[in-house]
Tab-separated table of C-alpha atoms in Angstrom:
chain	number	residue	atom	x	y	z
A	1	MET	CA	3.014	59.656	10.035
A	2	PHE	CA	3.600	56.594	12.986
A	3	LEU	CA	5.175	56.476	15.903
A	4	SER	CA	6.457	53.022	14.619
A	5	ASN	CA	6.409	51.311	11.147
A	6	SER	CA	5.805	47.307	11.528
A	7	SER	CA	6.561	45.288	7.984
A	8	LEU	CA	4.544	43.025	6.724
A	9	MET	CA	6.775	40.177	7.425
A	10	SER	CA	6.461	41.261	11.340
A	11	VAL	CA	2.674	41.133	11.347
A	12	VAL	CA	2.706	38.381	9.453
A	13	LEU	CA	4.711	36.594	12.286
A	14	SER	CA	3.329	37.870	14.830
A	15	GLN	CA	-0.185	36.437	13.247
A	16	VAL	CA	0.981	33.127	12.963
A	17	ARG	CA	2.117	32.865	16.432
A	18	PHE	CA	-1.151	34.123	17.349
A	19	LYS	CA	-2.999	31.893	15.344
A	20	LEU	CA	-0.846	28.393	16.313
A	21	ASN	CA	-1.798	28.720	20.086
A	22	ALA	CA	-5.472	30.025	19.481
A	23	TYR	CA	-5.814	27.099	17.026
A	24	SER	CA	-3.482	24.094	19.484
A	25	GLY	CA	-7.174	22.525	20.567
A	26	LEU	CA	-7.326	21.039	17.937
A	27	VAL	CA	-4.617	18.110	18.225
A	28	TYR	CA	-6.909	16.457	19.857
A	29	SER	CA	-9.365	16.056	17.237
A	30	LEU	CA	-5.783	14.793	15.729
A	31	ILE	CA	-5.271	12.445	17.942
A	32	ILE	CA	-8.908	10.808	17.950
A	33	LEU	CA	-8.837	10.225	14.196
A	34	GLN	CA	-5.115	8.972	13.921
A	35	LEU	CA	-6.248	6.298	16.194
A	36	ILE	CA	-9.221	5.778	13.988
A	37	GLY	CA	-6.816	5.852	11.061
A	38	LEU	CA	-4.808	3.529	12.819
A	39	LEU	CA	-7.518	0.933	13.475
A	40	PHE	CA	-8.548	1.367	10.043
A	41	SER	CA	-4.995	0.460	8.937
A	42	THR	CA	-4.430	-3.197	10.040
A	43	GLY	CA	-4.732	-5.408	7.187
A	44	TRP	CA	-5.892	-2.203	4.529
A	45	SER	CA	-4.851	-4.301	2.261
A	46	SER	CA	-5.535	-8.157	1.700
A	47	SER	CA	-4.250	-10.045	-1.004
A	48	GLY	CA	-4.734	-14.343	-1.412
A	49	THR	CA	-4.259	-16.754	-3.400
A	50	SER	CA	-3.763	-20.558	-3.705
A	51	ILE	CA	-0.988	-22.551	-5.438
A	52	ASN	CA	-0.730	-26.359	-5.039
A	53	ASN	CA	-3.578	-26.681	-2.460
A	54	ILE	CA	-1.766	-24.212	-0.518
A	55	SER	CA	-3.859	-20.728	0.366
A	56	ILE	CA	-1.102	-18.177	1.306
A	57	ASN	CA	-2.742	-14.776	2.262
A	58	LEU	CA	-0.741	-11.441	2.672
A	59	ASN	CA	-1.872	-8.670	4.652
A	60	THR	CA	-0.633	-5.091	4.128
A	61	SER	CA	-0.372	-2.271	6.948
A	62	SER	CA	0.133	1.065	5.661
A	63	ILE	CA	-0.510	4.961	6.395
A	64	ASP	CA	-2.872	5.619	3.830
A	65	SER	CA	-6.011	5.000	5.850
A	66	GLY	CA	-4.305	7.193	8.392
A	67	PHE	CA	-3.232	9.815	5.601
A	68	ILE	CA	-7.092	9.600	4.527
A	69	PHE	CA	-8.481	10.342	8.010
A	70	VAL	CA	-5.486	13.637	8.446
A	71	SER	CA	-6.571	15.137	4.576
A	72	LEU	CA	-10.243	15.416	5.766
A	73	LEU	CA	-8.941	16.759	8.279
A	74	ALA	CA	-6.758	19.126	6.755
A	75	ILE	CA	-9.898	20.232	4.739
A	76	SER	CA	-11.835	20.835	7.492
A	77	VAL	CA	-9.732	23.109	9.464
A	78	GLY	CA	-8.682	24.663	6.211
A	79	ASN	CA	-12.702	25.681	5.743
A	80	LEU	CA	-12.329	26.113	9.541
A	81	ILE	CA	-10.273	29.154	9.569
A	82	THR	CA	-11.767	31.430	6.937
A	83	THR	CA	-14.995	31.335	9.174
A	84	ARG	CA	-16.253	34.203	10.867
A	85	ALA	CA	-15.283	33.449	13.954
A	86	TYR	CA	-11.953	32.966	13.321
A	87	ARG	CA	-11.470	35.420	10.467
A	88	TYR	CA	-12.718	38.079	13.504
A	89	ASP	CA	-9.130	37.013	15.218
A	90	ASP	CA	-7.814	39.055	12.486
A	91	PHE	CA	-9.366	42.511	14.458
A	92	SER	CA	-6.823	42.132	17.124
A	93	PHE	CA	-3.828	43.293	15.021
A	94	VAL	CA	-3.106	46.076	12.733
A	95	ALA	CA	-3.502	43.771	9.358
A	96	THR	CA	-4.348	43.675	6.156
A	97	ARG	CA	-5.865	41.221	4.245
A	98	LEU	CA	-2.408	40.074	2.566
A	99	SER	CA	-1.140	39.653	5.912
A	100	SER	CA	-3.865	37.402	7.391
A	101	ASN	CA	-3.749	35.265	4.131
A	102	ILE	CA	-0.202	34.685	4.334
A	103	ALA	CA	-0.512	33.773	8.269
A	104	ASN	CA	-3.022	31.532	7.106
A	105	SER	CA	-1.406	29.542	4.905
A	106	ILE	CA	2.025	29.485	6.791
A	107	VAL	CA	-0.499	28.462	9.749
A	108	LEU	CA	-1.578	25.457	7.688
A	109	LEU	CA	1.692	24.227	6.316
A	110	VAL	CA	2.856	24.514	10.335
A	111	PHE	CA	-0.037	22.281	10.573
A	112	SER	CA	0.366	20.082	8.005
A	113	CYS	CA	4.212	19.712	8.512
A	114	TYR	CA	2.952	18.569	12.198
A	115	VAL	CA	0.345	16.314	10.961
A	116	GLY	CA	2.287	14.604	8.289
A	117	ILE	CA	5.242	13.728	10.635
A	118	THR	CA	2.888	12.464	12.856
A	119	THR	CA	0.510	10.385	10.518
A	120	TYR	CA	4.186	8.921	9.613
A	121	PHE	CA	5.366	7.589	12.860
A	122	SER	CA	1.679	7.261	14.043
A	123	VAL	CA	2.410	2.956	12.348
A	124	TYR	CA	5.270	2.909	14.650
A	125	LEU	CA	2.619	2.751	17.631
A	126	MET	CA	1.153	-0.269	15.676
A	127	ARG	CA	4.121	-2.384	14.749
A	128	ILE	CA	5.528	-2.401	18.344
A	129	PHE	CA	2.472	-3.564	19.554
A	130	PHE	CA	2.621	-6.263	17.203
A	131	THR	CA	5.800	-6.988	17.572
A	132	PHE	CA	4.747	-8.050	21.330
A	133	TYR	CA	1.210	-8.908	20.868
A	134	SER	CA	0.910	-11.184	17.716
A	135	ASN	CA	1.691	-14.299	16.461
A	136	ASN	CA	1.776	-13.767	13.047
A	137	VAL	CA	4.476	-15.099	10.534
A	138	PHE	CA	6.076	-10.550	9.634
A	139	VAL	CA	7.805	-9.883	5.837
A	140	GLU	CA	10.824	-8.052	6.481
A	141	GLY	CA	9.754	-4.724	5.187
A	142	PRO	CA	11.347	-1.580	4.691
A	143	THR	CA	12.343	0.845	7.635
A	144	ILE	CA	13.803	4.500	8.025
A	145	LEU	CA	17.027	3.186	8.520
A	146	ASP	CA	17.177	0.638	5.427
A	147	ASP	CA	15.985	3.241	3.131
A	148	PRO	CA	16.260	6.856	4.613
A	149	MET	CA	16.040	9.010	1.861
A	150	ASN	CA	12.703	7.136	0.626
A	151	SER	CA	11.465	7.650	4.182
A	152	LEU	CA	12.375	11.485	4.029
A	153	LEU	CA	10.425	11.748	0.798
A	154	THR	CA	7.171	9.993	1.781
A	155	VAL	CA	7.166	12.485	4.879
A	156	LEU	CA	7.677	15.384	2.303
A	157	ALA	CA	4.835	14.793	-0.139
A	158	MET	CA	2.277	13.020	2.842
A	159	ILE	CA	3.012	17.528	4.412
A	160	ILE	CA	2.906	18.565	0.521
A	161	PHE	CA	-0.420	16.758	0.351
A	162	LEU	CA	-1.980	17.549	3.087
A	163	TRP	CA	-1.298	21.424	2.500
A	164	MET	CA	-2.677	20.960	-0.757
A	165	PHE	CA	-5.916	19.506	0.847
A	166	SER	CA	-6.082	22.309	3.054
A	167	SER	CA	-5.503	24.666	0.969
A	168	ILE	CA	-8.763	23.528	-1.110
A	169	GLY	CA	-10.629	23.766	1.854
A	170	TYR	CA	-9.437	27.281	3.187
A	171	ILE	CA	-10.620	28.072	-0.476
A	172	ALA	CA	-13.879	26.598	-0.401
A	173	GLY	CA	-14.374	28.498	2.498
A	174	THR	CA	-13.430	31.619	0.923
A	175	LEU	CA	-15.406	31.416	-1.821
A	176	PHE	CA	-18.427	30.825	1.208
A	177	GLN	CA	-17.870	33.808	3.014
A	178	LEU	CA	-18.137	35.470	-0.258
A	179	HIS	CA	-21.571	34.520	-1.500
A	180	LYS	CA	-23.333	30.720	-0.712
A	181	LEU	CA	-24.344	30.492	-4.448
A	182	LEU	CA	-20.956	31.194	-5.792
A	183	PHE	CA	-19.588	28.497	-3.910
A	184	PHE	CA	-22.220	26.015	-4.871
A	185	GLY	CA	-21.825	27.258	-8.468
A	186	VAL	CA	-18.408	26.346	-8.503
A	187	ILE	CA	-18.547	22.934	-7.172
A	188	VAL	CA	-21.098	22.389	-9.794
A	189	ILE	CA	-18.447	23.441	-12.429
A	190	ILE	CA	-15.735	21.443	-10.745
A	191	VAL	CA	-18.592	18.374	-10.553
A	192	MET	CA	-19.135	18.747	-14.215
A	193	LEU	CA	-15.162	19.633	-15.567
A	194	MET	CA	-14.594	15.952	-13.796
A	195	MET	CA	-16.786	14.520	-15.865
A	196	THR	CA	-14.684	15.948	-19.250
A	197	GLY	CA	-11.932	14.018	-20.894
A	198	THR	CA	-10.090	17.208	-20.594
A	199	TRP	CA	-9.851	17.101	-17.061
A	200	ILE	CA	-9.107	13.636	-16.710
A	201	ARG	CA	-5.940	14.347	-19.061
A	202	ILE	CA	-5.095	17.009	-16.599
A	203	SER	CA	-5.614	14.959	-13.837
A	204	GLU	CA	-3.173	12.264	-14.775
A	205	THR	CA	-0.728	14.786	-16.111
A	206	ILE	CA	-0.341	16.277	-12.892
A	207	PHE	CA	-0.896	12.624	-10.302
A	208	VAL	CA	-0.062	9.780	-12.440
A	209	GLU	CA	2.697	10.438	-15.040
A	210	ASN	CA	5.659	11.234	-12.385
A	211	SER	CA	8.559	9.448	-12.305
A	212	SER	CA	9.460	10.485	-9.269
A	213	LEU	CA	7.952	11.167	-5.899
A	214	LEU	CA	9.968	14.440	-5.835
A	215	ILE	CA	8.229	15.379	-9.070
A	216	LEU	CA	4.641	15.011	-8.047
A	217	THR	CA	5.620	17.042	-4.808
A	218	SER	CA	6.897	19.907	-7.001
A	219	LYS	CA	3.709	19.987	-8.689
A	220	ILE	CA	1.533	19.952	-5.388
A	221	ILE	CA	3.648	22.780	-4.212
A	222	GLY	CA	2.817	24.516	-7.275
A	223	ILE	CA	-1.161	23.635	-7.121
A	224	THR	CA	-0.816	24.469	-4.093
A	225	LEU	CA	0.321	28.069	-3.802
A	226	LEU	CA	-2.150	28.940	-6.894
A	227	ILE	CA	-5.022	27.387	-4.817
A	228	PHE	CA	-3.390	30.044	-2.138
A	229	ALA	CA	-2.840	33.244	-4.158
A	230	THR	CA	-6.423	32.733	-6.042
A	231	SER	CA	-7.763	32.774	-2.492
A	232	THR	CA	-6.245	35.605	-1.288
A	233	ALA	CA	-7.534	37.737	-4.425
A	234	ILE	CA	-11.391	36.666	-3.813
A	235	SER	CA	-11.105	37.437	-0.286
A	236	ASN	CA	-9.364	40.815	-1.673
A	237	CYS	CA	-13.258	41.386	-2.444
A	238	LEU	CA	-14.851	40.716	0.474
A	239	GLY	CA	-16.097	43.533	2.741
A	240	VAL	CA	-15.241	45.354	6.110
A	241	ARG	CA	-16.069	42.566	8.318
A	242	THR	CA	-18.325	39.940	6.469
B	1	MET	CA	-29.687	2.674	-12.372
B	2	SER	CA	-26.904	0.719	-14.103
B	3	ASN	CA	-24.255	-1.334	-12.346
B	4	THR	CA	-21.974	0.870	-12.749
B	5	TRP	CA	-23.448	3.749	-11.057
B	6	MET	CA	-24.255	1.125	-7.924
B	7	ILE	CA	-20.413	0.672	-8.194
B	8	VAL	CA	-19.466	4.329	-7.765
B	9	LEU	CA	-22.748	4.696	-5.155
B	10	ILE	CA	-20.811	1.858	-3.118
B	11	GLY	CA	-17.398	2.773	-3.491
B	12	LEU	CA	-18.467	5.990	-2.162
B	13	ILE	CA	-20.022	4.629	0.961
B	14	PRO	CA	-17.054	4.702	2.902
B	15	VAL	CA	-15.688	8.337	1.822
B	16	VAL	CA	-18.650	9.549	2.939
B	17	LEU	CA	-18.541	7.523	6.385
B	18	ALA	CA	-14.780	8.945	6.663
B	19	ILE	CA	-15.875	12.288	5.745
B	20	LEU	CA	-18.830	11.441	8.734
B	21	ILE	CA	-16.504	10.469	11.316
B	22	VAL	CA	-14.251	13.613	10.827
B	23	LEU	CA	-16.778	16.329	10.800
B	24	TYR	CA	-17.968	14.723	14.065
B	25	ILE	CA	-14.957	14.415	15.721
B	26	THR	CA	-13.827	18.240	14.691
B	27	LYS	CA	-17.303	19.674	15.936
B	28	LYS	CA	-17.812	17.536	18.867
B	29	VAL	CA	-13.557	17.511	20.317
B	30	LYS	CA	-13.622	20.900	22.176
B	31	PHE	CA	-11.792	20.119	24.847
B	32	LYS	CA	-11.409	23.579	26.592
B	33	GLY	CA	-7.811	22.596	27.632
B	34	SER	CA	-5.531	25.874	28.717
B	35	LEU	CA	-2.737	26.931	26.020
B	36	ARG	CA	-0.192	25.434	28.661
B	37	LEU	CA	-1.876	22.402	28.524
B	38	ASN	CA	-2.075	21.977	24.947
B	39	LYS	CA	1.088	22.883	24.535
B	40	LEU	CA	2.045	20.423	26.078
B	41	VAL	CA	-0.019	17.686	24.648
B	42	ILE	CA	1.535	19.057	20.870
B	43	THR	CA	4.816	18.342	21.978
B	44	PHE	CA	4.284	14.871	24.259
B	45	TYR	CA	2.433	13.450	21.700
B	46	PHE	CA	5.114	14.538	18.860
B	47	CYS	CA	7.997	13.228	21.050
B	48	ILE	CA	6.304	10.048	22.106
B	49	LEU	CA	5.658	8.880	18.702
B	50	ILE	CA	9.380	9.426	17.100
B	51	VAL	CA	10.548	7.465	20.485
B	52	PHE	CA	7.847	4.957	19.095
B	53	GLY	CA	9.595	5.195	15.907
B	54	VAL	CA	13.279	4.800	17.154
B	55	VAL	CA	12.343	1.628	19.525
B	56	TYR	CA	10.864	-0.160	17.345
B	57	GLU	CA	13.813	0.707	14.529
B	58	ILE	CA	16.231	-0.947	17.466
B	59	LEU	CA	14.570	-2.938	19.001
B	60	PRO	CA	16.011	-7.034	18.164
B	61	LYS	CA	13.087	-8.827	16.407
B	62	GLU	CA	12.106	-12.119	15.749
B	63	PRO	CA	13.202	-13.254	11.964
B	64	MET	CA	11.610	-11.905	9.606
B	65	LEU	CA	10.298	-13.652	6.721
B	66	GLU	CA	12.462	-12.405	3.731
B	67	LYS	CA	11.295	-10.485	0.405
B	68	MET	CA	13.052	-11.086	-2.834
B	69	SER	CA	14.271	-8.120	-5.072
B	70	GLU	CA	12.362	-8.000	-8.463
B	71	GLU	CA	15.283	-8.655	-10.013
B	72	LYS	CA	15.835	-11.953	-8.148
B	73	LEU	CA	12.106	-13.204	-9.439
B	74	GLN	CA	12.827	-12.022	-12.429
B	75	LYS	CA	15.598	-14.392	-12.984
B	76	PHE	CA	13.706	-17.256	-10.987
B	77	GLN	CA	11.293	-16.826	-13.919
B	78	SER	CA	14.035	-17.160	-16.711
B	79	GLU	CA	15.383	-20.430	-14.450
B	80	ASN	CA	12.096	-22.153	-14.600
B	81	ARG	CA	11.229	-21.316	-18.505
B	82	ILE	CA	14.906	-22.550	-19.265
B	83	PHE	CA	14.702	-25.574	-17.334
B	84	GLU	CA	11.152	-26.428	-19.125
B	85	GLU	CA	12.206	-26.118	-22.181
B	86	LYS	CA	15.483	-28.620	-21.504
B	87	LEU	CA	13.232	-31.186	-19.827
B	88	LEU	CA	11.517	-30.821	-23.114
B	89	LYS	CA	14.346	-31.720	-25.104
B	90	GLN	CA	15.000	-34.061	-22.947
B	91	GLU	CA	18.488	-32.419	-21.783
B	92	GLU	CA	18.984	-34.521	-18.784
B	93	SER	CA	22.497	-33.577	-18.295
B	94	ILE	CA	22.281	-30.137	-18.351
B	95	LEU	CA	19.270	-29.872	-15.917
B	96	ASN	CA	19.496	-27.153	-12.631
B	97	PRO	CA	20.577	-29.697	-10.430
B	98	LYS	CA	18.898	-27.888	-7.495
B	99	PHE	CA	15.064	-28.393	-9.038
B	100	LEU	CA	15.618	-32.579	-8.842
B	101	LYS	CA	13.763	-33.541	-5.652
B	102	GLU	CA	13.286	-37.238	-5.621
B	103	GLU	CA	14.487	-40.106	-8.121
B	104	TRP	CA	13.350	-43.780	-7.588
B	105	THR	CA	12.986	-46.588	-10.179
B	106	HIS	CA	9.752	-48.647	-10.265
B	107	GLU	CA	9.513	-52.248	-12.078
B	108	ILE	CA	5.882	-52.737	-13.808
B	109	SER	CA	3.903	-55.866	-14.664
B	110	GLY	CA	2.416	-56.171	-18.283
B	111	LYS	CA	2.911	-53.341	-20.959
B	112	THR	CA	0.396	-50.686	-19.856
B	113	LEU	CA	1.541	-47.522	-17.046
B	114	SER	CA	-1.377	-45.417	-16.266
B	115	LEU	CA	-1.143	-42.221	-14.973
B	116	GLY	CA	-3.330	-40.783	-12.135
B	117	TYR	CA	-3.938	-37.447	-10.063
B	118	ILE	CA	-5.569	-36.952	-6.912
B	119	GLY	CA	-6.401	-33.187	-6.119
B	120	ASN	CA	-8.182	-30.320	-7.426
B	121	ASP	CA	-5.097	-28.908	-9.724
B	122	SER	CA	-3.904	-31.394	-11.921
B	123	TYR	CA	-2.118	-28.942	-14.616
B	124	SER	CA	0.065	-28.003	-11.732
B	125	THR	CA	2.176	-31.672	-12.736
B	126	LYS	CA	3.726	-32.109	-15.777
B	127	VAL	CA	5.192	-35.289	-16.850
B	128	VAL	CA	7.446	-35.941	-18.997
B	129	VAL	CA	7.674	-39.337	-21.057
B	130	GLU	CA	11.335	-40.202	-22.539
B	131	TRP	CA	11.262	-43.314	-24.414
B	132	VAL	CA	14.608	-45.917	-24.583
B	133	ASP	CA	15.265	-48.941	-25.865
B	134	SER	CA	15.158	-51.890	-22.958
B	135	ASN	CA	12.970	-55.078	-22.963
B	136	ALA	CA	12.705	-54.426	-19.167
B	137	GLN	CA	10.053	-54.003	-16.831
B	138	LYS	CA	11.968	-50.948	-15.209
B	139	ILE	CA	10.624	-47.696	-14.808
B	140	GLU	CA	13.046	-44.927	-13.929
B	141	GLY	CA	11.830	-41.600	-12.681
B	142	LYS	CA	13.083	-38.245	-11.359
B	143	VAL	CA	10.947	-35.705	-9.775
B	144	TYR	CA	11.626	-31.944	-10.057
B	145	ARG	CA	10.416	-28.962	-8.707
B	146	SER	CA	10.872	-25.327	-10.216
B	147	HIS	CA	11.040	-21.896	-8.434
B	148	ILE	CA	7.647	-21.215	-6.316
B	149	ASN	CA	7.564	-17.831	-5.145
B	150	VAL	CA	4.411	-15.173	-4.150
B	151	TYR	CA	4.008	-12.005	-3.531
B	152	GLY	CA	7.829	-12.343	-3.545
B	153	LEU	CA	7.399	-13.821	-0.069
B	154	LYS	CA	10.532	-16.682	0.201
B	155	ILE	CA	8.304	-19.722	1.031
B	156	GLU	CA	9.193	-21.707	-0.674
B	157	ASP	CA	10.278	-24.157	1.718
B	158	LYS	CA	6.639	-23.789	3.237
B	159	ILE	CA	4.882	-25.368	-0.044
B	160	PRO	CA	4.986	-29.303	0.559
B	161	LEU	CA	6.243	-31.525	-2.929
B	162	HIS	CA	3.294	-33.331	-4.742
B	163	GLU	CA	3.726	-36.892	-3.484
B	164	VAL	CA	4.397	-39.849	-5.991
B	165	GLU	CA	2.966	-43.553	-5.197
B	166	TRP	CA	2.874	-46.683	-7.221
B	167	VAL	CA	0.077	-48.635	-7.180
B	168	GLY	CA	-0.217	-51.613	-9.474
B	169	ASN	CA	0.708	-50.381	-12.717
B	170	GLU	CA	-0.373	-46.818	-11.624
B	171	LEU	CA	1.324	-43.591	-10.979
B	172	VAL	CA	-0.772	-41.964	-8.355
B	173	ILE	CA	0.461	-38.274	-7.723
B	174	HIS	CA	-1.357	-36.990	-4.632
B	175	GLU	CA	-1.843	-33.051	-4.237
B	176	PRO	CA	-0.415	-32.047	-0.996
B	177	SER	CA	-3.165	-31.660	2.294
B	178	GLU	CA	-4.748	-27.855	2.467
B	179	GLN	CA	-3.057	-25.551	4.288
B	180	GLU	CA	-2.972	-22.219	4.545
B	181	PHE	CA	-0.632	-19.295	6.045
B	182	THR	CA	-1.338	-15.476	6.487
B	183	PHE	CA	1.672	-13.072	6.866
B	184	GLU	CA	1.152	-9.806	7.794
B	185	GLN	CA	3.614	-6.728	6.105
B	186	PHE	CA	3.770	-3.028	7.325
B	187	SER	CA	4.899	-0.477	4.425
B	188	ASN	CA	5.677	2.640	4.694
B	189	GLU	CA	5.160	3.887	1.515
B	190	LEU	CA	2.142	6.475	1.054
B	191	SER	CA	0.522	4.405	-2.363
B	192	LEU	CA	-2.180	6.415	-2.640
B	193	PHE	CA	-0.895	8.606	-4.926
B	194	GLN	CA	1.923	6.384	-6.541
B	195	HIS	CA	2.232	5.392	-9.956
B	196	THR	CA	4.837	2.954	-10.694
B	197	ASP	CA	5.087	1.816	-14.347
B	198	THR	CA	7.380	-1.143	-13.379
B	199	MET	CA	5.221	-4.474	-14.286
B	200	GLU	CA	5.982	-5.868	-10.815
B	201	ILE	CA	5.923	-9.839	-10.260
B	202	ARG	CA	3.309	-10.988	-8.394
B	203	MET	CA	3.681	-14.692	-8.783
B	204	VAL	CA	6.508	-17.200	-9.601
B	205	ARG	CA	4.541	-20.148	-10.964
B	206	GLY	CA	6.710	-23.285	-10.474
B	207	PHE	CA	5.736	-27.124	-11.652
B	208	THR	CA	6.240	-30.219	-10.269
B	209	TYR	CA	7.670	-32.156	-12.938
B	210	ILE	CA	7.681	-36.122	-13.522
B	211	HIS	CA	10.677	-37.530	-15.790
B	212	LEU	CA	9.939	-40.822	-16.499
B	213	LYS	CA	12.364	-43.281	-18.594
B	214	VAL	CA	9.888	-45.678	-20.113
B	215	PRO	CA	10.875	-48.702	-22.558
B	216	LYS	CA	9.190	-48.567	-25.839
B	217	HIS	CA	7.101	-51.496	-25.522
B	218	MET	CA	5.033	-49.899	-23.112
B	219	GLU	CA	1.798	-47.995	-23.231
B	220	ILE	CA	0.770	-45.458	-21.369
B	221	VAL	CA	-2.909	-44.583	-19.997
B	222	ASP	CA	-3.144	-40.690	-19.164
B	223	PRO	CA	-6.931	-39.884	-19.005
B	224	LEU	CA	-6.068	-36.487	-17.595
B	225	GLY	CA	-3.829	-34.775	-19.832
B	226	LEU	CA	-0.561	-34.855	-17.578
B	227	GLN	CA	1.606	-35.734	-20.083
B	228	MET	CA	3.575	-32.856	-21.621
B	229	TYR	CA	5.089	-33.438	-25.242
């Protein structure tokens, strides 16, 4: 019998609040990586052709390079919060492995939301810079006001992808905590699977054969939840303070 | 080592580089600011980026180069194809008048007309000859150019016309002098994971057509094969 009973939800919420404060220092890494992404995004893709002796070059700056960098950061952060130092923070609470895993997945989702939105808008930093300092001829491109629904969907897709990448880092970290050999064994199995036709077929079904970004996003949410559930199941095998 | 593996390894270099950069930054950037400062930076950074986005949207900008829709490009392709068919059938009265760029008449001496081209891409010009019943030495010519479009950009006005010059009995077509245009565009799209089934038109290749009305008693010398039948 206890003087006060705390529900799973309240434990998770207090853990989330604590972890968000504890990991707030990651913003500096994020800012640096987004700036590096912006540098790489200038002329990210370039096309050139010639017609009637006139050469025409089209340089496209997109959010893809920035997204690659923050995706790697998401994997790294997902992995980082499974390390011993960060896991020991959970002992500040009367919590279970389940509440801890749920809190971690929520923290990673919040992190992905922040990173997704800032990465999308970081391109505007470059747009404004070029508007004032470049003499090149610019091509009309769709802006948020032209197509708000598509912009919203792109931000949503970025957030969900970042969440998926962080979950990959998270499961990798959990496996590594369980047993180093197990981690490398799973990596070898995944690499071998990737070389088979079945894996290519599965990847095509998930990532390529999508009529809209919304369908792709739904699939990714499913995969991410599955990864987190697997991580939770794996972490339950861990002993106390291992 | 096979070429495929070499390509795979070279392709992996930027990925490895990016991973190293990310690992270095996440490990090394350990700025131990206070929680209050971190929260301030998080809020400020978020707000400033949103403000940049809003400012860009409402900022009065220089007129930009128009990008054409897929439907418009398909229409251009169709108009080009119909134009060529009609020109070959010599149905001059129903040719698209907006393709007509110039017309002239020229009188030549003798019975031989030569066609010449100065430039690298003689395939960009097609000469269509219509034989007419006449004893005169007069040749009527019309220069047309069909729609040109690259990457959907509205740059037809920027691409100069071929110049046509008479040197004695030779009709010399001059290719425009070399020029280079560079355009910049921004994209908010995340192209890495997107896959579109629709075939995008990257180029509408228009041609310069020279329609000649030549009396039947004359002969045409065409060493470069510019004439179209």
